[in-house]
Amino acid sequence: MSQYTAVTDADLAEMLSAIGVSSVQELFDRQIPADVRLSRPLDLPAGLPEQEVYAHLRELAANNVSAEDEITFLGAGMYDHYVPAVIDMLLGRSEFLTPYTPYQPEVSQGNLQAMFEYQTAISELTGLPVSNASVYEGPSAVASAGYLARLANGKPKFVVSRGLHPHSRETLQTYAHGFGAEIVEVPLKDGVTDPDAWAAAIDGETGAVFFQQPNFLGAVEDAAALASAAKDAAGGDSVVVVGQYDPIPLGILKPPGECGVDVCVGEGQTLGNRLDFGGPSFGFFAATEAYLRRMPGRIAGETVDADGRRGFVLTLQTREQHIRREKATSNICTAQALNALAGVVYLTWLGKQGLVDLGELLLQRTHYAREQLAGVAGVSALHDQPVVREFAVTLDVGGVDGVASVIRRCQDAGVNPGYALGRDYDELGTGLLVALTEQRSKADIDQLVAVLGAAVAAERSAAGVTA
């Protein structure tokens, strides 16, 4: 017996004999081509005592910089919002922390209720009648919406705004290749989706259209106009209008359900989840009732038991382990239930008025930050569209390398000024995306203005930029 398995040498010999092979290695030799086998022991260092491993891991961790180590204005889909202590307290309870997806779901009334309350919150937030019990994250939610549309109407064309998050566009492209859909991208004009190009790209073969609210450049789109134009250009309601929404601005923006959006998806990290160096988080997925049976994942429902007491059931589960694989809409299992629980706890903690207050606070601070930065020499607003929590500026510093250098200079001064747009948009090589949360005070914004102004001035001088 080994330290990790209960199989004895005699057990192993009996099993190998039963299937007609002489060794475990022979199993690998039969299945794995010789040219892809390593054919030597793994090059691993010698083991270390536990305390030395701990010291080594601490040394590695010290190389990371977190949002608590610098004043950060990074955004681009993940944001440094405050996470209240009640979330850690509730998520640490073993009833929520340890369970796997319930295979006898009605036994797990607590987990089902948590799912149901989460769905209710997402439905109220989006103004759409149906929500599932979460998916993995925002981009895969977008891709799942594409698959839903392909199943619903069979049309092979997806029209996608260039303002949709780059990761969402990439994920949708990957999924679409698998189920035979073509992606047509619509450019931006003055910071928002070009309305004329949008309408021109949509036709009777268009199965779904995708936009983001606010879009990746931080601009607030006219969601109702985009949805209406899509229905008109496609010749009816068969086209599925998909909106990827940031949930926090929904406190002050018109909800997608009132804008003609059929499916609303998004990244849930901002709702009670920390940055955690990129994850995990969760994705939310809400829709009109027409698409109820094509939604991915699970949907919990409310009912009464034989004695008339309130109870919860797993109403729909469209994952491949529960129904025939060819009828499944996803392979989502436990999904991100714990992260989604953090989301509903956060929304409950914040409350309806609190969400409005937070949105208004972000609106005011974002306006102040954009106004102050636009007054810095070498910095200008990329567009003048309305923004809520994020905005884009351009830096006159000689190109992409100059932007990278400015960011490094700011980081050395303890401020992360934002996200370099040139990483995802070739046409915006001198762009910088600046994000605000309630954790960035007016003093922090003033410090950003000072630090970024000094960095831009130094880079312009080094690059010989005089205009």
XYZ file of C-alpha atoms in Angstrom:
467
model
C 0.000 0.000 0.000
C 1.137 3.544 -0.729
C 0.581 6.613 1.383
C -2.243 7.719 -0.887
C -4.027 4.570 -2.121
C -5.315 1.373 -0.544
C -4.281 -0.863 -3.465
C -1.780 -3.547 -2.479
C 0.676 -5.153 -4.894
C -1.489 -8.288 -4.847
C -4.600 -6.234 -5.683
C -2.784 -4.582 -8.562
C -1.501 -7.879 -9.955
C -5.009 -9.386 -9.832
C -6.556 -6.417 -11.677
C -3.848 -6.393 -14.353
C -4.283 -10.131 -14.862
C -8.029 -9.731 -15.232
C -7.641 -7.245 -18.111
C -4.770 -9.116 -19.726
C -1.793 -6.784 -19.295
C 1.451 -7.270 -17.425
C 1.938 -3.788 -15.947
C 0.405 -0.331 -15.571
C 3.105 0.957 -17.931
C 1.719 -1.306 -20.644
C -1.613 0.494 -20.373
C 0.111 3.806 -21.067
C 2.212 2.304 -23.862
C -0.932 1.133 -25.645
C -2.706 4.488 -25.505
C -0.020 7.219 -25.574
C 2.229 7.547 -28.655
C 5.925 7.139 -27.929
C 6.844 10.550 -29.352
C 4.743 12.386 -26.751
C 5.887 10.366 -23.728
C 8.466 11.935 -21.413
C 10.483 8.693 -21.161
C 12.399 9.904 -18.105
C 11.632 10.751 -14.482
C 10.136 14.167 -13.808
C 12.783 16.793 -13.113
C 11.610 17.686 -9.626
C 13.726 19.093 -6.810
C 14.286 17.106 -3.658
C 11.676 17.325 -0.952
C 11.897 19.923 1.808
C 10.804 19.995 5.435
C 7.390 21.567 5.968
C 8.717 24.751 7.549
C 11.064 25.323 4.597
C 8.212 24.810 2.122
C 6.166 27.370 4.043
C 9.034 29.862 3.944
C 9.471 29.275 0.209
C 5.786 29.829 -0.484
C 5.823 33.025 1.574
C 8.756 34.239 -0.515
C 6.851 33.526 -3.729
C 3.712 35.215 -2.394
C 5.723 38.318 -1.526
C 6.379 38.815 -5.242
C 2.678 39.554 -5.782
C 1.202 43.018 -5.436
C -2.407 43.166 -4.273
C -4.944 45.969 -4.313
C -4.113 46.511 -0.633
C -0.457 47.236 -1.473
C -1.098 50.098 -3.878
C -3.794 52.599 -4.837
C -5.304 50.839 -7.800
C -7.462 52.185 -10.613
C -7.472 48.885 -12.500
C -10.793 47.680 -13.853
C -11.549 46.142 -17.250
C -14.080 43.724 -15.778
C -12.657 43.066 -12.286
C -12.945 45.723 -9.579
C -11.629 46.419 -6.096
C -14.919 46.808 -4.216
C -15.144 46.506 -0.451
C -16.238 43.076 0.780
C -18.108 43.282 4.106
C -17.134 40.964 6.961
C -20.549 39.276 7.006
C -19.726 37.606 3.692
C -16.617 35.872 5.013
C -18.527 34.821 8.126
C -21.393 33.207 6.200
C -19.259 31.679 3.439
C -17.040 30.080 6.070
C -19.904 28.024 7.471
C -19.433 24.357 6.594
C -22.999 24.035 5.272
C -22.034 26.346 2.408
C -18.269 25.924 2.212
C -17.969 22.166 1.741
C -20.989 20.652 -0.099
C -20.844 19.430 -3.668
C -23.751 19.789 -6.083
C -26.754 17.980 -4.547
C -27.598 14.752 -6.355
C -30.653 14.349 -4.103
C -31.384 18.060 -4.211
C -34.556 18.226 -2.126
C -32.570 16.941 0.860
C -30.403 20.069 0.644
C -33.061 22.641 1.481
C -30.552 25.227 2.719
C -28.525 25.182 -0.481
C -31.653 25.225 -2.622
C -32.974 28.232 -0.726
C -29.658 30.033 -1.209
C -29.938 29.346 -4.952
C -33.541 30.546 -5.011
C -32.763 33.768 -3.147
C -29.807 34.404 -5.461
C -32.011 33.895 -8.544
C -34.611 36.273 -7.112
C -31.976 38.963 -6.535
C -30.570 38.630 -10.076
C -34.081 38.719 -11.545
C -34.896 41.914 -9.631
C -31.552 43.448 -10.593
C -31.938 42.763 -14.321
C -35.697 43.197 -14.671
C -35.938 39.767 -16.301
C -38.257 37.026 -14.989
C -35.893 34.045 -14.989
C -32.395 33.554 -13.582
C -30.331 30.408 -13.245
C -28.280 29.523 -10.166
C -25.058 30.983 -11.690
C -22.410 29.918 -14.180
C -18.610 29.990 -14.096
C -17.840 33.640 -14.973
C -18.815 36.445 -17.324
C -17.206 35.390 -20.629
C -18.509 31.817 -20.485
C -21.970 33.230 -19.687
C -21.777 35.232 -22.930
C -20.744 32.136 -24.850
C -23.553 30.110 -23.263
C -26.006 32.790 -24.384
C -24.727 32.272 -27.917
C -25.372 28.546 -27.675
C -28.858 29.260 -26.326
C -29.560 31.412 -29.387
C -28.205 28.756 -31.754
C -30.530 26.173 -30.211
C -33.478 28.573 -30.167
C -33.513 29.731 -33.774
C -30.790 27.793 -35.604
C -29.468 30.904 -37.337
C -25.701 30.868 -38.016
C -24.719 34.528 -37.619
C -23.785 36.439 -34.453
C -23.321 40.227 -34.571
C -20.997 41.460 -31.832
C -20.128 44.992 -30.749
C -16.418 45.716 -30.470
C -17.305 47.269 -27.134
C -17.963 43.785 -25.739
C -15.231 42.663 -23.325
C -12.298 41.167 -25.302
C -12.359 37.990 -23.199
C -16.067 37.579 -23.918
C -15.496 38.030 -27.636
C -12.699 35.469 -27.577
C -14.739 32.938 -25.598
C -17.772 33.413 -27.830
C -15.575 32.907 -30.901
C -14.243 29.638 -29.454
C -17.697 28.299 -28.608
C -19.183 29.477 -31.905
C -16.606 27.488 -33.858
C -17.881 24.362 -32.139
C -21.549 24.889 -32.940
C -21.073 26.425 -36.364
C -21.811 30.120 -35.914
C -20.139 33.034 -37.715
C -19.018 36.115 -35.768
C -19.427 39.551 -37.367
C -17.867 42.387 -35.383
C -19.285 45.919 -35.398
C -16.858 48.815 -34.748
C -17.152 51.599 -32.198
C -17.785 55.211 -33.100
C -17.170 58.016 -30.603
C -16.757 55.462 -27.834
C -19.994 53.513 -28.385
C -21.305 50.915 -30.837
C -21.681 52.485 -34.291
C -25.485 52.458 -34.753
C -25.386 52.507 -38.547
C -22.841 49.672 -38.780
C -24.845 47.734 -36.160
C -28.077 47.908 -38.164
C -26.276 47.173 -41.441
C -24.613 44.031 -40.062
C -27.873 42.454 -38.862
C -30.100 40.541 -41.282
C -32.509 37.619 -41.444
C -29.670 35.145 -40.865
C -28.663 36.776 -37.573
C -29.424 34.543 -34.617
C -28.073 36.771 -31.835
C -26.564 40.177 -31.205
C -24.210 41.056 -28.347
C -23.318 44.338 -26.669
C -21.972 45.421 -23.283
C -23.407 47.927 -20.818
C -21.415 50.002 -19.954
C -19.071 48.927 -22.725
C -15.402 48.028 -22.323
C -14.348 51.657 -22.761
C -16.666 52.639 -19.910
C -19.249 54.369 -22.124
C -22.966 53.938 -21.439
C -24.620 52.443 -24.513
C -28.172 53.206 -25.670
C -29.295 49.656 -24.908
C -32.922 50.181 -25.901
C -31.912 51.612 -29.290
C -29.487 48.747 -29.976
C -32.122 46.146 -29.069
C -34.819 47.822 -31.129
C -32.545 48.212 -34.143
C -31.619 44.529 -33.932
C -35.265 43.420 -33.916
C -36.072 45.712 -36.839
C -33.065 44.703 -38.934
C -33.570 40.978 -38.284
C -37.203 41.178 -39.280
C -38.828 40.128 -36.018
C -38.341 38.711 -32.548
C -36.436 35.609 -33.623
C -33.092 37.315 -33.017
C -31.825 36.989 -29.438
C -30.582 40.269 -27.943
C -27.793 39.542 -25.443
C -26.485 42.221 -23.105
C -23.414 41.775 -20.914
C -24.034 44.043 -17.930
C -21.949 45.296 -15.025
C -24.310 44.679 -12.071
C -23.224 47.646 -9.927
C -24.310 50.412 -12.373
C -27.733 48.749 -12.591
C -28.511 50.687 -9.436
C -28.831 53.813 -11.600
C -29.204 52.541 -15.193
C -32.406 51.279 -16.800
C -32.476 47.483 -16.346
C -32.060 45.297 -19.436
C -35.565 43.866 -19.052
C -36.941 47.341 -19.806
C -34.675 47.813 -22.834
C -35.743 44.861 -24.981
C -32.849 42.635 -23.929
C -33.733 38.925 -24.098
C -30.731 37.526 -22.225
C -28.688 39.439 -19.671
C -25.367 37.974 -18.577
C -22.398 39.342 -16.730
C -19.467 39.000 -14.386
C -20.506 38.751 -10.735
C -17.113 39.457 -9.143
C -18.182 42.952 -8.107
C -20.933 41.475 -5.926
C -19.152 40.474 -2.729
C -16.176 38.734 -4.321
C -12.592 39.933 -4.020
C -10.184 40.200 -6.931
C -8.329 37.082 -5.720
C -5.672 37.483 -8.433
C -8.241 36.765 -11.133
C -10.714 34.377 -9.571
C -12.736 32.423 -8.939
C -15.856 34.530 -9.253
C -19.217 33.718 -10.842
C -21.292 34.610 -13.862
C -24.957 35.518 -13.773
C -27.502 34.583 -16.433
C -31.062 35.932 -16.679
C -33.567 35.761 -19.517
C -37.152 36.109 -20.626
C -39.451 33.145 -20.057
C -39.237 32.227 -23.747
C -35.721 30.884 -23.153
C -36.333 29.219 -19.805
C -35.769 25.654 -20.997
C -32.639 26.478 -22.955
C -30.770 28.179 -20.127
C -27.555 26.571 -18.894
C -26.996 25.162 -15.422
C -29.646 24.814 -12.750
C -32.777 26.636 -11.648
C -34.169 26.245 -8.134
C -37.895 26.701 -7.546
C -40.200 27.329 -4.612
C -43.063 25.040 -3.662
C -44.892 23.611 -0.633
C -44.565 20.133 0.854
C -47.349 17.678 1.724
C -48.023 19.616 4.918
C -48.202 22.981 3.185
C -44.808 24.176 4.389
C -42.575 26.306 2.174
C -39.927 24.261 0.413
C -37.510 24.336 -2.490
C -36.851 22.030 -5.435
C -34.373 21.832 -8.293
C -36.848 22.748 -11.005
C -34.593 22.507 -14.050
C -31.135 21.071 -14.543
C -29.863 21.065 -18.099
C -26.355 19.807 -17.479
C -25.093 16.699 -19.225
C -24.919 14.547 -16.069
C -28.653 14.862 -15.496
C -30.153 14.537 -18.975
C -29.159 13.000 -22.287
C -25.938 14.596 -23.458
C -27.351 15.654 -26.826
C -30.089 17.611 -25.020
C -27.823 19.254 -22.447
C -27.094 22.979 -22.654
C -24.000 22.928 -20.445
C -21.688 20.806 -18.311
C -21.993 23.167 -15.326
C -21.963 21.188 -12.088
C -21.382 22.860 -8.751
C -20.644 25.962 -10.839
C -19.739 28.832 -8.557
C -22.421 28.385 -5.910
C -20.275 29.673 -3.050
C -19.278 32.775 -5.007
C -22.899 33.333 -6.032
C -23.886 33.086 -2.370
C -21.431 35.914 -1.692
C -23.259 37.863 -4.401
C -26.704 37.552 -2.837
C -25.348 38.274 0.655
C -23.679 41.409 -0.718
C -26.857 42.617 -2.425
C -28.836 41.942 0.749
C -26.257 43.794 2.847
C -26.253 46.725 0.428
C -30.030 46.856 -0.087
C -31.941 48.491 -2.931
C -31.242 52.050 -1.812
C -27.644 51.173 -1.014
C -27.137 49.989 -4.585
C -28.507 53.291 -5.869
C -26.294 55.245 -3.469
C -23.229 53.270 -4.560
C -23.993 53.884 -8.232
C -24.422 57.615 -7.651
C -21.177 57.756 -5.670
C -19.290 56.063 -8.510
C -20.902 58.393 -11.022
C -19.737 61.469 -9.104
C -16.198 60.240 -8.479
C -15.761 59.019 -12.053
C -16.899 62.386 -13.394
C -14.465 64.185 -11.089
C -11.570 61.889 -12.036
C -12.146 62.227 -15.780
C -12.470 65.995 -15.513
C -9.253 66.314 -13.499
C -7.219 63.966 -15.705
C -8.379 65.685 -18.887
C -6.752 68.836 -17.532
C -3.294 67.214 -17.369
C -0.877 68.047 -20.171
C -0.565 65.055 -22.505
C -3.800 63.436 -21.275
C -7.169 63.694 -23.029
C -10.514 61.901 -22.781
C -10.916 59.201 -25.421
C -14.625 60.006 -25.759
C -17.200 62.265 -24.142
C -19.962 59.684 -23.684
C -21.631 59.294 -20.261
C -19.696 57.000 -17.925
C -20.534 55.462 -14.553
C -17.492 53.784 -13.045
C -14.829 53.648 -15.728
C -13.508 55.841 -18.506
C -10.788 55.853 -21.139
C -8.119 58.481 -21.764
C -5.320 58.746 -24.289
C -1.731 59.554 -23.352
C 0.409 61.582 -25.719
C 3.623 59.745 -24.847
C 4.887 58.458 -28.161
C 3.019 55.163 -28.487
C 2.338 51.812 -26.836
C 5.756 51.556 -25.208
C 5.302 55.015 -23.765
C 2.026 53.991 -22.109
C 3.710 50.934 -20.596
C 6.504 53.124 -19.279
C 4.022 55.597 -17.757
C 2.242 52.750 -15.976
C 5.551 51.491 -14.551
C 6.468 54.977 -13.349
C 3.108 55.281 -11.581
C 3.411 51.824 -10.028
C 6.838 52.751 -8.667
C 5.087 55.676 -6.970
C 2.499 53.365 -5.384
C -0.356 54.010 -7.817
C -1.643 51.648 -10.495
C -3.198 54.115 -12.961
C -5.290 51.692 -15.004
C -5.374 49.192 -17.841
C -3.443 49.649 -21.090
C -6.028 49.425 -23.875
C -3.350 48.566 -26.432
C -3.298 45.043 -24.985
C -6.675 44.390 -26.639
C -7.262 47.179 -29.153
C -4.564 47.844 -31.745
C -6.282 51.087 -32.687
C -6.110 52.321 -29.070
C -2.417 51.803 -28.429
C -2.131 55.040 -26.439
C -5.323 54.412 -24.458
C -5.597 53.919 -20.693
C -8.737 52.594 -18.987
C -9.253 54.073 -15.511
C -11.732 52.497 -13.064
C -13.234 53.754 -9.818
C -14.778 51.954 -6.858
C -16.065 53.295 -3.537
C -12.623 52.491 -2.105
C -11.000 55.249 -4.151
C -11.421 58.520 -2.276
C -11.144 62.060 -3.625
C -7.656 62.158 -2.108
C -6.756 58.981 -4.035
C -8.020 60.548 -7.253
C -6.005 63.673 -6.620
C -2.946 61.509 -6.027
C -3.590 59.684 -9.324
C -3.764 63.025 -11.134
C -0.482 64.147 -9.618
C 1.378 60.864 -10.129
C 0.081 60.252 -13.661
C 0.778 63.869 -14.612
C 4.374 63.566 -13.424
C 4.829 60.225 -15.185
C 3.407 61.546 -18.462
C 5.600 64.654 -18.265
C 8.702 62.537 -17.619
C 7.892 60.156 -20.459
C 7.119 62.966 -22.902
C 10.443 64.559 -22.027
C 12.309 61.253 -22.454
C 10.588 60.603 -25.771
C 11.193 64.135 -27.013
C 7.465 64.934 -27.268
C 7.067 68.723 -27.224
C 3.628 69.371 -28.715
